[in-house]
CSV table of C-alpha atoms in Angstrom, one decimal:
chain,number,residue,atom,x,y,z
A,1,MET,CA,48.9,-2.6,37.5
A,2,ASN,CA,51.8,-1.0,35.8
A,3,THR,CA,54.5,-3.6,35.3
A,4,ALA,CA,57.2,-0.9,36.0
A,5,GLU,CA,55.9,-0.8,39.6
A,6,LEU,CA,56.6,-4.5,40.3
A,7,ASN,CA,59.6,-5.3,42.3
A,8,THR,CA,62.1,-7.9,41.2
A,9,VAL,CA,60.6,-10.8,43.3
A,10,GLU,CA,57.0,-10.1,42.3
A,11,LEU,CA,58.0,-9.8,38.7
A,12,ALA,CA,59.9,-13.1,38.8
A,13,GLN,CA,57.0,-14.8,40.4
A,14,ARG,CA,54.5,-13.5,37.9
A,15,VAL,CA,56.7,-14.4,35.0
A,16,GLN,CA,57.0,-17.9,36.4
A,17,GLN,CA,53.2,-18.1,36.6
A,18,GLN,CA,52.6,-16.8,33.1
A,19,VAL,CA,55.2,-19.2,31.7
A,20,LEU,CA,53.5,-22.2,33.5
A,21,ALA,CA,50.1,-21.0,32.2
A,22,LEU,CA,51.6,-20.9,28.7
A,23,HIS,CA,53.1,-24.4,29.2
A,24,CYS,CA,49.7,-25.8,30.3
A,25,GLN,CA,47.2,-23.9,28.3
A,26,GLY,CA,49.0,-22.8,25.2
A,27,VAL,CA,49.6,-19.8,23.0
A,28,ASP,CA,46.5,-17.9,24.3
A,29,HIS,CA,48.4,-16.9,27.4
A,30,LEU,CA,51.2,-15.2,25.4
A,31,GLY,CA,49.4,-11.8,25.6
A,32,ALA,CA,49.7,-11.7,29.4
A,33,LEU,CA,53.4,-12.7,29.3
A,34,PHE,CA,54.0,-10.0,26.6
A,35,ASP,CA,52.3,-7.3,28.7
A,36,LEU,CA,54.3,-8.2,31.7
A,37,THR,CA,57.8,-8.5,30.1
A,38,SER,CA,57.9,-6.8,26.7
A,39,GLN,CA,59.1,-3.4,27.7
A,40,ARG,CA,61.8,-4.7,30.0
A,41,LEU,CA,63.0,-7.2,27.4
A,42,VAL,CA,63.0,-4.6,24.6
A,43,ARG,CA,64.9,-2.3,26.9
A,44,LEU,CA,67.6,-4.9,27.5
A,45,ALA,CA,67.8,-5.8,23.8
A,46,ILE,CA,68.2,-2.1,22.8
A,47,ALA,CA,71.2,-1.9,25.0
A,48,ILE,CA,72.8,-4.6,22.8
A,49,THR,CA,71.4,-3.9,19.3
A,50,ARG,CA,71.4,-0.1,19.7
A,51,ASN,CA,68.3,-0.1,17.6
A,52,GLN,CA,64.7,-0.6,18.7
A,53,HIS,CA,63.5,-2.4,15.5
A,54,ASP,CA,66.2,-5.0,15.9
A,55,ALA,CA,65.5,-5.2,19.7
A,56,GLU,CA,61.9,-5.9,19.0
A,57,ASP,CA,62.8,-8.5,16.4
A,58,ALA,CA,64.9,-10.2,19.1
A,59,VAL,CA,62.1,-10.1,21.6
A,60,GLN,CA,59.6,-11.3,19.1
A,61,ASN,CA,61.7,-14.3,18.2
A,62,VAL,CA,62.2,-15.2,21.8
A,63,LEU,CA,58.6,-14.9,22.8
A,64,VAL,CA,57.4,-16.9,19.8
A,65,ARG,CA,60.0,-19.6,20.8
A,66,VAL,CA,58.8,-19.6,24.3
A,67,ALA,CA,55.1,-19.8,23.2
A,68,THR,CA,55.7,-22.7,21.0
A,69,LYS,CA,58.2,-24.5,23.2
A,70,PRO,CA,57.7,-23.3,26.8
A,71,GLY,CA,59.2,-26.4,28.5
A,72,PRO,CA,62.8,-25.2,29.0
A,73,VAL,CA,61.7,-21.8,30.4
A,74,ALA,CA,59.0,-23.4,32.7
A,75,GLN,CA,61.6,-25.8,34.1
A,76,ALA,CA,64.3,-23.2,34.7
A,77,ASN,CA,65.1,-22.2,38.2
A,78,SER,CA,64.2,-18.6,37.4
A,79,ALA,CA,62.0,-18.1,34.4
A,80,TRP,CA,62.7,-14.4,34.3
A,81,ALA,CA,66.5,-14.8,34.3
A,82,TYR,CA,66.2,-17.5,31.7
A,83,LEU,CA,64.0,-15.2,29.5
A,84,LEU,CA,66.5,-12.3,29.9
A,85,ARG,CA,69.3,-14.6,28.9
A,86,MET,CA,67.4,-15.8,25.8
A,87,VAL,CA,66.7,-12.2,24.7
A,88,ARG,CA,70.3,-11.2,25.3
A,89,ASN,CA,71.6,-14.1,23.2
A,90,GLU,CA,69.1,-13.4,20.4
A,91,ALA,CA,69.9,-9.7,20.5
A,92,ILE,CA,73.6,-10.5,20.2
A,93,ALA,CA,73.0,-12.8,17.2
A,94,ILE,CA,70.9,-10.1,15.5
A,95,ALA,CA,73.4,-7.4,16.2
A,96,ARG,CA,76.2,-9.5,14.7
A,97,LYS,CA,74.1,-10.1,11.6
A,98,LYS,CA,73.0,-6.5,11.0
A,99,LYS,CA,76.0,-4.6,12.2
A,100,ARG,CA,74.2,-1.4,13.0
A,101,TRP,CA,76.4,-0.6,16.0
A,102,VAL,CA,77.9,2.5,14.7
A,103,LEU,CA,75.0,3.8,12.6
A,104,ALA,CA,72.5,3.7,15.4
A,105,SER,CA,74.6,5.0,18.2
A,106,ASN,CA,74.3,8.7,17.5
A,107,THR,CA,70.6,8.9,16.8
A,108,LEU,CA,67.4,8.1,18.7
A,109,ALA,CA,65.3,8.2,15.5
A,110,ASP,CA,64.3,4.5,15.9
A,111,LEU,CA,63.2,4.9,19.5
A,112,VAL,CA,59.5,5.0,20.3
A,113,SER,CA,59.3,7.3,23.3
A,114,ARG,CA,56.7,8.4,25.7
A,115,CYS,CA,56.7,11.4,28.0
A,116,ARG,CA,54.1,12.4,30.5
A,117,VAL,CA,53.0,16.0,30.2
A,118,ASP,CA,54.2,16.7,33.7
A,119,GLU,CA,57.6,15.3,32.7
A,120,LEU,CA,58.1,17.2,29.5
A,121,GLU,CA,60.8,19.3,31.0
A,122,ARG,CA,62.7,16.2,31.7
A,123,GLU,CA,62.5,14.9,28.2
A,124,GLU,CA,65.8,16.4,27.2
A,125,THR,CA,67.4,14.6,30.1
A,126,HIS,CA,65.8,11.3,29.2
A,127,ARG,CA,67.0,11.7,25.6
A,128,ALA,CA,70.5,12.5,26.7
A,129,ILE,CA,70.5,9.4,29.0
A,130,TRP,CA,69.3,7.1,26.2
A,131,THR,CA,71.8,8.6,23.8
A,132,ALA,CA,74.6,8.2,26.3
A,133,LEU,CA,73.5,4.6,27.1
A,134,ARG,CA,73.6,3.7,23.5
A,135,LYS,CA,77.2,4.9,23.2
A,136,LEU,CA,78.4,2.5,25.8
A,137,PRO,CA,79.8,-0.8,24.8
A,138,ALA,CA,77.0,-3.4,24.8
A,139,ASN,CA,78.5,-5.4,27.6
A,140,GLN,CA,78.5,-2.3,29.9
A,141,ALA,CA,75.1,-1.1,28.7
A,142,GLU,CA,73.4,-4.4,29.5
A,143,VAL,CA,74.8,-4.3,33.1
A,144,VAL,CA,73.4,-0.8,33.6
A,145,VAL,CA,70.0,-1.9,32.3
A,146,LEU,CA,69.9,-5.0,34.5
A,147,LYS,CA,71.2,-3.2,37.6
A,148,ILE,CA,69.2,0.0,37.4
A,149,TRP,CA,66.0,-0.9,35.6
A,150,GLU,CA,65.7,-4.5,36.6
A,151,GLU,CA,67.1,-3.9,40.1
A,152,MET,CA,69.2,-7.0,40.0
A,153,THR,CA,72.1,-7.8,42.3
A,154,PHE,CA,75.5,-8.3,40.7
A,155,ALA,CA,75.2,-12.0,41.4
A,156,GLU,CA,71.9,-12.2,39.5
A,157,ILE,CA,73.3,-10.1,36.7
A,158,GLY,CA,76.3,-12.5,36.5
A,159,GLU,CA,73.8,-15.4,36.2
A,160,VAL,CA,72.0,-13.7,33.3
A,161,LEU,CA,75.2,-12.6,31.5
A,162,GLU,CA,77.1,-15.8,32.4
A,163,THR,CA,79.9,-13.8,34.1
A,164,SER,CA,81.1,-13.5,37.6
A,165,PRO,CA,79.5,-10.9,39.9
A,166,HIS,CA,82.9,-9.2,40.1
A,167,THR,CA,83.0,-8.7,36.4
A,168,SER,CA,79.5,-7.4,36.4
A,169,ALA,CA,80.4,-4.9,39.1
A,170,SER,CA,83.5,-3.6,37.3
A,171,ARG,CA,81.6,-3.3,34.1
A,172,TYR,CA,78.9,-1.3,35.9
A,173,GLN,CA,81.4,1.0,37.5
A,174,ALA,CA,83.1,1.6,34.2
A,175,ALA,CA,79.7,2.3,32.6
A,176,MET,CA,78.6,4.7,35.3
A,177,LYS,CA,81.9,6.7,34.9
A,178,LYS,CA,81.4,6.9,31.1
A,179,LEU,CA,77.8,7.9,31.5
A,180,ALA,CA,78.6,10.7,34.0
A,181,LYS,CA,81.3,12.0,31.8
A,182,CYS,CA,79.2,11.9,28.7
A,183,LEU,CA,76.2,13.6,30.3
A,184,HIS,CA,78.4,16.2,31.8
A,185,ARG,CA,80.2,16.9,28.6
A,186,HIS,CA,76.9,17.6,26.8
A,187,GLY,CA,75.7,19.9,29.6
A,188,THR,CA,72.6,17.8,30.2
A,189,PRO,CA,70.2,19.5,32.6
A,190,LEU,CA,70.4,16.8,35.2
A,191,GLN,CA,67.3,16.6,37.3
A,192,PRO,CA,66.4,13.4,39.1
A,193,SER,CA,62.8,12.3,38.6
A,194,SER,CA,60.7,11.6,41.6
A,195,SER,CA,57.8,9.2,41.6
A,196,GLN,CA,54.8,11.2,40.5
A,197,PRO,CA,51.3,10.3,39.7
A,198,ALA,CA,50.8,9.4,36.1
A,199,GLY,CA,49.6,12.3,33.9
A,200,LYS,CA,48.7,12.6,30.3
A,201,GLU,CA,51.2,11.0,27.9
A,202,ILE,CA,52.7,12.1,24.7
A,203,VAL,CA,53.9,9.2,22.6
A,204,ARG,CA,56.4,9.7,19.8
A,205,GLY,CA,57.3,7.0,17.3
B,1,MET,CA,66.9,25.8,34.7
B,2,ALA,CA,68.4,27.6,37.6
B,3,GLU,CA,66.2,25.6,39.9
B,4,THR,CA,67.6,22.2,38.8
B,5,PRO,CA,69.4,20.4,41.6
B,6,PHE,CA,72.4,19.7,39.4
B,7,PRO,CA,73.8,22.7,37.6
B,8,LEU,CA,75.3,22.0,34.2
B,9,ASN,CA,78.8,22.1,35.3
B,10,ASP,CA,78.5,19.8,38.3
B,11,SER,CA,79.0,16.1,38.0
B,12,PRO,CA,76.3,14.2,39.8
B,13,SER,CA,77.2,11.6,42.3
B,14,GLN,CA,76.7,7.9,41.4
B,15,GLY,CA,73.5,7.7,43.4
B,16,GLU,CA,72.0,10.7,41.7
B,17,LEU,CA,73.1,9.4,38.3
B,18,GLU,CA,71.4,6.1,39.1
B,19,GLN,CA,68.2,8.0,40.0
B,20,LEU,CA,68.3,9.9,36.8
B,21,ILE,CA,68.8,6.8,34.7
B,22,ARG,CA,66.0,5.0,36.6
B,23,GLY,CA,63.7,7.9,35.7
B,24,ALA,CA,64.4,7.5,32.0
B,25,GLY,CA,63.5,3.8,32.0
B,26,ASP,CA,59.9,4.3,30.9
B,27,TYR,CA,60.9,6.9,28.3
B,28,MET,CA,61.3,4.1,25.7
B,29,GLN,CA,58.0,2.4,24.7
B,30,VAL,CA,57.4,-0.8,22.8
B,31,ASN,CA,55.8,-0.3,19.3
B,32,ARG,CA,52.1,-0.8,19.4
B,33,ASP,CA,52.1,-3.3,16.6
B,34,LEU,CA,54.6,-5.6,18.3
B,35,ARG,CA,52.0,-7.3,20.5
B,36,PRO,CA,49.7,-8.5,17.7
B,37,ARG,CA,52.7,-9.3,15.6
B,38,VAL,CA,54.2,-11.6,18.3
B,39,ILE,CA,50.9,-13.3,19.0
B,40,GLU,CA,50.1,-13.9,15.3
B,41,GLU,CA,53.6,-15.2,14.7
B,42,ALA,CA,53.3,-17.6,17.7
B,43,ARG,CA,49.9,-18.8,16.5
B,44,THR,CA,51.2,-19.4,12.9
B,45,THR,CA,54.3,-21.2,14.2
B,46,ARG,CA,52.2,-23.3,16.6
B,47,GLY,CA,49.8,-24.2,13.7
B,48,GLU,CA,52.7,-25.2,11.5
B,49,GLN,CA,54.2,-27.2,14.3
B,50,GLN,CA,50.9,-29.0,14.9
B,51,ALA,CA,50.4,-29.7,11.1
B,52,ARG,CA,53.9,-31.1,10.9
B,53,ARG,CA,53.2,-33.3,13.9
B,54,TRP,CA,49.9,-34.4,12.4
B,55,VAL,CA,51.6,-35.3,9.1
B,56,GLY,CA,54.3,-37.2,10.9
B,57,ARG,CA,51.8,-39.2,12.9
B,58,ALA,CA,49.7,-39.9,9.8
B,59,ALA,CA,52.9,-41.1,8.0
B,60,CYS,CA,53.8,-43.4,11.0
B,61,LEU,CA,50.3,-44.8,11.1
B,62,ALA,CA,50.3,-45.4,7.3
B,63,ALA,CA,53.7,-47.1,7.6
B,64,THR,CA,52.4,-49.3,10.4
B,65,VAL,CA,49.3,-50.3,8.6
B,66,ALA,CA,51.3,-51.1,5.5
B,67,LEU,CA,53.7,-53.2,7.6
B,68,VAL,CA,50.9,-55.1,9.3
B,69,ILE,CA,49.1,-55.8,6.0
B,70,SER,CA,52.3,-57.0,4.3
B,71,LEU,CA,53.2,-59.1,7.3
B,72,GLY,CA,49.7,-60.6,7.3
B,73,THR,CA,49.8,-61.3,3.6
B,74,LEU,CA,53.2,-63.0,3.9
B,75,GLN,CA,52.0,-65.0,6.8
B,76,GLY,CA,49.0,-66.1,4.9
B,77,ASP,CA,51.1,-67.2,1.9
B,78,ARG,CA,53.5,-69.1,4.1
B,79,SER,CA,50.7,-71.0,5.8
B,80,ARG,CA,49.1,-71.7,2.5
B,81,VAL,CA,52.4,-73.0,1.1
B,82,SER,CA,53.0,-75.1,4.2
B,83,GLN,CA,49.5,-76.6,4.0
B,84,GLU,CA,50.0,-77.7,0.4
B,85,PRO,CA,51.7,-81.1,0.2
B,86,LEU,CA,54.6,-81.2,-2.1
B,87,ALA,CA,54.2,-83.5,-5.0
B,88,ALA,CA,55.7,-86.8,-4.6
B,89,SER,CA,56.8,-86.1,-1.1
B,90,SER,CA,57.7,-89.7,-0.3
B,91,PRO,CA,60.3,-91.9,-2.2
B,92,GLN,CA,57.7,-94.7,-2.7
B,93,GLU,CA,55.3,-92.3,-4.4
B,94,PHE,CA,58.1,-91.1,-6.5
B,95,PHE,CA,59.0,-94.5,-7.8
B,96,GLU,CA,55.3,-95.4,-8.4
B,97,ARG,CA,55.0,-92.3,-10.6
B,98,THR,CA,58.2,-93.3,-12.5
B,99,GLN,CA,56.9,-96.7,-13.2
B,100,THR,CA,53.5,-95.3,-14.4
B,101,GLN,CA,55.4,-92.9,-16.6
B,102,THR,CA,57.5,-95.8,-18.1
B,103,MET,CA,54.5,-97.9,-18.8
B,104,ARG,CA,52.5,-95.0,-20.3
B,105,SER,CA,55.2,-93.5,-22.5
B,106,GLY,CA,57.2,-96.7,-23.2
B,107,VAL,CA,60.5,-95.0,-22.6
B,108,GLU,CA,63.3,-96.5,-20.5
B,109,LEU,CA,63.2,-96.3,-16.7
B,110,PRO,CA,66.1,-93.8,-16.4
B,111,TRP,CA,64.4,-91.4,-18.8
B,112,SER,CA,61.1,-91.7,-17.0
B,113,LEU,CA,63.0,-91.0,-13.8
B,114,VAL,CA,64.4,-87.8,-15.3
B,115,GLU,CA,61.0,-86.7,-16.5
B,116,VAL,CA,59.3,-87.4,-13.2
B,117,PHE,CA,62.1,-85.7,-11.4
B,118,THR,CA,61.9,-82.6,-13.6
B,119,ASP,CA,58.2,-82.5,-13.2
B,120,LEU,CA,58.6,-82.7,-9.5
B,121,ARG,CA,61.1,-79.9,-9.4
B,122,ARG,CA,58.7,-77.7,-11.5
B,123,GLN,CA,55.8,-78.4,-9.1
B,124,GLN,CA,57.9,-77.6,-6.1
B,125,ALA,CA,59.2,-74.4,-7.7
B,126,GLU,CA,55.6,-73.3,-8.4
B,127,SER,CA,54.4,-74.1,-4.9
B,128,LEU,CA,57.3,-72.2,-3.4
B,129,ARG,CA,56.5,-69.0,-5.4
B,130,PRO,CA,53.6,-67.8,-3.3
B,131,MET,CA,53.4,-64.2,-4.5
B,132,ALA,CA,53.1,-65.1,-8.2
B,133,LYS,CA,49.6,-64.6,-9.5
B,134,PRO,CA,47.9,-67.7,-10.8
B,135,GLU,CA,47.5,-67.5,-14.6
């Protein structure tokens, strides 16, 4: 099952199960947790670090920490929210150290991308969206990621980001305005994607 | 391009923009080498953690064994010392030895008393030094 098809509740339940398995049976269960969460976690980390390599480093550090010491995650009310918060904190720490904010914001060279053959015409749109997203301030970009790709409520987002739901909502509104402006300014061919059956994929790295 | 629902000059509504962004979610892919890297790193870290824990436990065990052995030795020495009667433990015996010394050496009683007392102190000191190796 593609993890992108899971809804928030299912995902949270499966993450909880995997973390418990990791807690009880050890590092051998890390692969399953990785498959379930890695793309989502890297996506959130990219919003903060603006660089996929740094984002993957953040995710690696967090998953290794979870694998070697799964207790705190297993005991959390929501393992998924806890994991997202860990990745966010790690990504912020890495971004502060490396200071690639400005360098990476205008290029997608570091991004490993995939585009289905039947979606090739939308690739330009996807690239424009990712570029625009990386131009947003990190605290707005992370709200967009959590709201749209993780389908979280503002209350849940507030829990992950340790802010109030109201703050999350206003950051989201500000981000959406900037994204619309940015995409419009660059004349991006805007075409919403519909759910289509998976076709062949072209992977670029 | 002409068939796209949103011409270049039109701004999409928020709902449409959200749909567009949602569609771009899977565009980013995780590097293929990240999975093995993470698992290997986790195994290595776990192994180091277990090794550190093992060394810690071994050190604790060694310290406990050393403590038990030293306590046992000390206890043995103490019991040995307490079982050995001190020389001239009673005043009567002390005076008997003084008299014997006076008769044997022909010195006056006070000097014999001093010699017997010195001898007694030396014997007591030796018996209270349990860890010293016998010559």
